[in-house]
Structures are given as structure tokens and as C-alpha cells.
């Protein structure tokens, strides 16, 4: 597992307080109780801090799934 | 030294109430990031003087709060280079006109400066506060947002929007230990107030104030200092009138 991938997964499991086993490409916003709007903002803050980036507001809104997040991070030159 | 080891970001701090906030924060040993529209010599001199007298860091950014792109660029640069603990949103625009003579352009300008720019700017700056789970945000509104003064439909509406935004933010950001409060100053002795308030109207208002005088801007700044400091650590979501008693 690449460093960035493990950081990415860790951000999800820590900020949403979920098991690392369910952090995978099937994970989508609002499909589990933990990834609600509050969890989302905590996740965004965690990713910003770990990758030293600052998301555009549109990207915060578009970040709708584990997979979409990987795509968005490419804009910030973060390859997962 | 209520703000020692903190960094405060102040907007619109080169005159009036903002300038007094700048001086009082500096005297309380806060490091400062100042956002003003344009350079001016008197302001640069004041900054240098405050730095030397208080042994603090002060950085100045020039920003056009009517340009969204500029707000974003400057805000991103600020949070990249500073850990912000306190944000004082003080910029304001005021142009009087009776409702039936108020153009949509006038209304739009009030909302652009007094509301949208602060909405966008705050959205960026809170990233810095969320990271450390600590912060205090203070919006400078106006008693006009509550009193509905004649000729101020645009101004009062835009400041009322700020009051509402502040309340919502206090609820959304409380979980990150970020406090959000608003002060609504009454008449303070500033150029902006003198230029936009008819003298007869001013005298009539003063007669009805409990304290029978307008505020020194430092008296408004002192309340901002309280809200910025840990003295108000359990206070959030509040709108405080500082108006001499109406």
C-alpha cells in the first residue's frame, strides 16, 4: 500500500471513527451514519492537514465518495 | 496581556473602530495579520510603531473584498503562513438612501462588502482554526441591523444577514471549540459615522441615549478584546449591543 493510500484510509477511519475494513471503494457519503455532514467536515479537515492542502468549496461539496475523493485529490497533485 | 501567544486576523483595521481594535490587540501582545484595501503611509507608520512598542509580529495584506478571486488568493496565503486564533471581520460599507431611492446596485454593493466577502473569507480562515480546534470569530455588525434606521435599508439588511450567519456558525463550529460572536455598535466617533449621519439626527439620537454621548471607538474595541480573549471562553452565538443604552 502506498504511503498516500494508507494516509487517505487512515483519515477516513480516524475522522469518521469507523473500522478500516469498511474504508474501501464502496464507501459513499451519507450511506453510513458516521459519514454525515459533520463527519464530512471532520474528514475534510483531516485530509487538508495530512496532505497540507486546502480544498476549494466546490471540491468539499463534490467529495461524495471514497473514489471521488481520490479523483479530487489529483487536482491538488496528491496521487493515491 | 490578554492575547499573548495568539495571532489575530483583522480586516478593515486602518481607520475607525478597526484601527482601535488593532491598537488594543497589539497592546495585549497579539501577533497580527491585517487586511486592508490599500497602502497608506499613516497606517504603515502605525504598524511599525506598534511592532516596536509591543515586540510583536504584524503582517499586512492588501485585499479587495469585492473580488472573490482576490479574497480566495489572500486567504489561502494567510492560512499557509499563519496559524490564526482570532478573526475579526470588521470591513463595512455604508451609503444612505431612502428605500424608494435605493438602486439594486446600491443593495448589491452593501451585500458584496458587508456579507458575501465576509462569508467567503471566513470560510477559508476557519480551516486554520479547525486544525487546532480553537478559535474566536467576531463579526462587527451594527445597531442599525436591529433598529432599522431610516435610509439604511441596504446597510441594515446586510448587517442583519451577518447577525444570522454568526448565529449559525456558532452552532456549526462549536464542536471545533471555535466561538462566534457579533457586536452591534451604536454611534461611535468615526469618520464613517460623521460622514453618514446628519448632525441634527445625531443630536436627537444622543439625547435619547442613556449615557448621553456617542462612543469612543476604543470602547467598542474593548468589547471585541473581551470576545477575542479567553475571558469569554464560554460565550458563543451572542449578539452584543454596545450602544450607550438605547
XYZ file of C-alpha atoms in Angstrom:
326
model
C 0.000 0.000 0.000
C 1.403 3.414 -0.961
C 2.037 5.949 1.782
C -0.647 8.254 0.426
C -3.194 5.459 0.260
C -2.588 4.475 3.856
C -2.828 8.132 4.937
C -6.044 8.503 2.915
C -7.606 5.443 4.519
C -6.437 6.479 7.963
C -8.119 9.882 7.541
C -11.414 8.110 6.883
C -11.171 5.640 9.722
C -9.970 8.184 12.277
C -12.173 11.132 11.398
C -15.327 9.055 10.910
C -14.456 6.639 13.734
C -15.068 3.597 11.543
C -13.247 0.311 11.078
C -10.521 0.358 8.435
C -12.225 -2.701 6.909
C -15.100 -0.632 5.566
C -12.855 2.066 4.141
C -12.926 0.939 0.520
C -14.182 1.970 -2.914
C -17.786 1.204 -1.973
C -17.861 3.846 0.741
C -20.137 6.770 -0.086
C -21.190 9.975 1.650
C -24.372 9.620 3.711
C -24.553 5.856 3.164
C -23.271 5.137 6.647
C -24.352 7.036 9.775
C -20.797 8.120 10.565
C -20.240 9.866 7.208
C -22.863 12.565 7.679
C -22.302 16.301 7.134
C -20.478 16.689 10.439
C -18.282 13.677 9.762
C -17.662 15.041 6.290
C -16.234 18.316 7.600
C -14.033 16.429 10.055
C -12.813 14.210 7.202
C -12.091 17.243 5.005
C -10.111 18.923 7.806
C -8.150 15.751 8.402
C -7.260 15.363 4.707
C -6.281 19.041 4.466
C -3.997 18.676 7.436
C -2.392 15.360 6.452
C -1.801 16.342 2.813
C -1.136 20.016 3.552
C -3.740 21.276 1.095
C -6.803 23.492 1.209
C -9.861 22.239 -0.666
C -11.940 24.560 -2.815
C -15.518 24.825 -1.546
C -16.785 23.128 -4.738
C -14.498 20.175 -4.069
C -15.713 19.881 -0.472
C -19.228 19.588 -1.896
C -18.228 17.199 -4.717
C -16.331 14.850 -2.388
C -19.165 12.321 -2.411
C -17.358 9.015 -2.127
C -14.076 7.297 -1.368
C -13.421 7.008 -5.116
C -14.438 10.593 -5.926
C -12.085 11.789 -3.201
C -9.144 10.116 -4.897
C -10.076 11.844 -8.156
C -10.397 15.234 -6.435
C -7.055 14.857 -4.672
C -5.348 14.549 -8.076
C -6.261 18.218 -8.652
C -4.085 19.012 -5.649
C -1.252 16.859 -7.012
C -1.882 14.095 -4.477
C -1.730 10.659 -6.095
C -3.349 7.913 -4.077
C -1.645 40.773 28.100
C -4.901 39.035 27.256
C -3.814 37.872 23.806
C -0.207 36.820 24.337
C 0.873 33.940 22.050
C -2.195 34.358 19.862
C -2.436 35.557 16.283
C -5.387 37.725 15.334
C -6.533 38.440 11.816
C -8.215 41.836 11.492
C -9.991 43.175 8.424
C -10.605 46.852 7.790
C -8.260 47.969 10.535
C -6.769 51.156 9.116
C -9.407 53.557 10.431
C -12.272 53.974 12.864
C -13.217 51.068 15.104
C -10.863 48.688 13.254
C -7.872 50.885 13.993
C -8.736 50.918 17.692
C -9.082 47.128 17.675
C -5.642 46.934 16.087
C -4.105 49.145 18.789
C -5.792 47.361 21.696
C -4.889 43.910 20.359
C -1.274 45.000 19.845
C -1.124 46.379 23.379
C -2.340 42.988 24.582
C 0.567 41.330 22.753
C -1.317 39.584 19.988
C 0.594 38.935 16.798
C -1.424 40.429 13.991
C -2.368 39.852 10.396
C -4.020 42.938 8.971
C -6.135 43.032 5.824
C -6.780 46.448 4.339
C -7.810 47.654 0.920
C -4.796 49.779 0.120
C -1.479 51.016 1.432
C -1.275 54.343 3.204
C 1.637 55.984 4.914
C -0.056 56.806 8.216
C -1.140 53.179 8.567
C 2.351 51.867 7.751
C 3.801 54.178 10.380
C 1.278 52.977 12.958
C 2.111 49.343 12.185
C 5.838 49.970 12.634
C 5.233 51.803 15.873
C 3.027 49.021 17.295
C 5.565 46.364 16.328
C 8.376 48.133 18.121
C 6.395 49.176 21.200
C 4.909 45.732 21.777
C 7.558 43.411 20.362
C 5.012 41.590 18.201
C 4.795 40.440 14.587
C 2.427 42.265 12.263
C 1.899 41.311 8.622
C -0.209 43.431 6.301
C -2.121 42.115 3.276
C -3.854 44.260 0.683
C -7.177 42.852 -0.387
C -10.145 43.936 -2.462
C -13.128 42.450 -0.669
C -15.327 42.993 -3.705
C -13.307 40.490 -5.740
C -13.918 36.866 -4.880
C -10.714 35.693 -6.565
C -8.652 38.149 -4.552
C -10.325 37.053 -1.298
C -9.509 33.436 -2.051
C -5.888 34.093 -3.020
C -5.134 36.228 0.016
C -6.989 33.973 2.462
C -5.128 30.916 1.142
C -1.821 32.711 1.500
C -2.681 33.789 5.055
C -3.574 30.307 6.279
C -0.498 28.873 4.607
C 1.759 31.259 6.516
C -0.055 31.883 9.795
C -1.870 29.919 12.456
C -4.892 32.105 13.109
C -6.544 32.061 16.563
C -8.816 35.083 16.248
C -10.689 36.554 13.292
C -12.297 39.984 13.500
C -14.477 40.710 10.479
C -14.702 44.475 10.553
C -14.990 45.682 6.970
C -18.076 47.668 6.222
C -19.689 49.835 3.588
C -22.451 52.358 4.241
C -24.333 54.603 1.870
C -27.621 56.096 2.973
C -30.670 56.267 0.746
C -34.388 56.041 1.308
C -35.857 52.692 0.297
C -37.697 54.072 -2.711
C -34.481 55.643 -3.951
C -32.278 52.613 -3.348
C -30.960 51.030 -6.513
C -30.280 47.333 -6.840
C -26.664 48.332 -7.429
C -26.579 50.014 -4.009
C -28.111 46.931 -2.380
C -25.691 44.618 -4.171
C -22.646 46.625 -3.132
C -23.722 46.556 0.523
C -24.189 42.799 0.405
C -20.954 42.232 -1.531
C -18.865 44.093 1.037
C -20.811 43.588 4.255
C -21.917 39.997 3.759
C -20.648 37.903 0.839
C -16.998 38.865 1.220
C -17.073 38.045 4.938
C -18.888 34.793 4.268
C -16.221 33.706 1.774
C -13.254 34.995 3.752
C -14.401 33.292 6.959
C -14.971 30.045 5.081
C -11.270 29.921 4.228
C -9.877 31.213 7.505
C -11.715 28.734 9.732
C -9.658 25.935 8.183
C -6.755 27.263 10.226
C -8.843 27.224 13.419
C -10.379 23.802 12.834
C -6.881 22.370 12.559
C -6.060 23.380 16.153
C -9.634 23.073 17.421
C -9.559 26.550 18.862
C -10.639 29.970 17.756
C -12.725 33.055 18.247
C -14.546 34.810 15.425
C -16.056 38.230 15.935
C -18.289 39.973 13.429
C -18.719 43.720 13.675
C -22.352 44.335 12.838
C -24.308 47.439 13.725
C -27.200 48.554 15.909
C -28.780 49.538 12.570
C -29.246 45.823 11.913
C -31.657 45.745 14.850
C -33.139 49.242 14.892
C -33.968 49.722 11.202
C -32.774 53.308 10.887
C -34.351 55.404 8.153
C -32.281 55.488 4.961
C -30.387 52.329 5.751
C -32.419 49.570 4.130
C -29.386 48.128 2.305
C -26.937 48.570 5.156
C -29.279 47.274 7.855
C -30.283 44.268 5.753
C -26.685 43.313 5.004
C -25.721 43.622 8.671
C -28.786 41.596 9.729
C -27.566 38.870 7.411
C -24.265 38.915 9.283
C -26.114 38.547 12.602
C -27.847 35.435 11.297
C -24.680 33.996 9.798
C -22.845 34.455 13.067
C -25.517 32.546 14.990
C -25.454 29.638 12.548
C -21.649 29.500 12.584
C -21.608 29.420 16.372
C -23.684 26.248 16.224
C -21.743 24.624 13.388
C -18.269 25.452 14.697
C -18.800 24.915 18.420
C -17.747 21.290 18.055
C -14.322 22.519 16.967
C -14.078 24.785 20.012
C -14.486 27.840 17.812
C -16.594 30.588 19.340
C -18.510 33.004 17.130
C -19.987 36.247 18.404
C -21.191 39.524 16.990
C -21.159 43.013 18.339
C -23.600 45.661 17.234
C -22.080 49.064 17.914
C -24.264 52.127 18.119
C -22.874 55.516 17.230
C -19.108 55.638 17.560
C -16.997 58.677 16.834
C -15.520 57.634 13.484
C -15.168 59.345 10.103
C -17.626 56.870 8.627
C -20.260 57.764 11.215
C -19.663 61.525 10.901
C -19.845 61.323 7.099
C -23.063 59.355 7.013
C -25.072 60.761 9.920
C -26.805 64.121 9.759
C -25.813 66.324 12.707
C -29.391 67.048 13.745
C -30.217 63.345 13.657
C -27.059 62.641 15.631
C -28.010 65.146 18.343
C -31.514 63.730 18.580
C -30.183 60.206 18.997
C -27.656 61.256 21.639
C -30.426 62.928 23.672
C -32.180 59.564 23.884
C -29.128 57.524 24.846
C -28.838 56.518 28.482
C -25.206 57.631 28.549
C -25.955 60.864 26.584
C -22.882 60.605 24.368
C -21.518 58.734 21.397
C -18.883 56.042 21.902
C -15.173 56.463 21.663
C -14.141 53.720 19.153
C -11.842 52.306 21.850
C -14.936 51.499 23.912
C -16.160 49.277 21.092
C -12.708 47.744 20.666
C -12.594 46.797 24.352
C -15.643 44.590 23.905
C -14.007 42.959 20.884
C -10.932 42.310 23.038
C -13.105 40.596 25.639
C -14.716 38.379 22.993
C -11.347 37.532 21.463
C -9.752 36.626 24.777
C -10.183 33.585 26.983
C -12.134 35.756 29.420
C -15.160 34.927 27.263
C -14.312 31.233 26.844
C -17.903 30.051 27.488
C -19.572 32.715 25.395
C -20.677 31.955 21.845
C -23.561 32.686 19.492
C -24.237 36.043 21.109
C -25.071 39.410 19.636
C -23.918 42.150 21.971
C -25.134 45.710 21.573
C -22.566 48.329 22.522
C -24.713 51.391 22.145
C -24.667 53.542 25.276
C -28.153 52.347 26.162
C -30.971 52.917 23.707
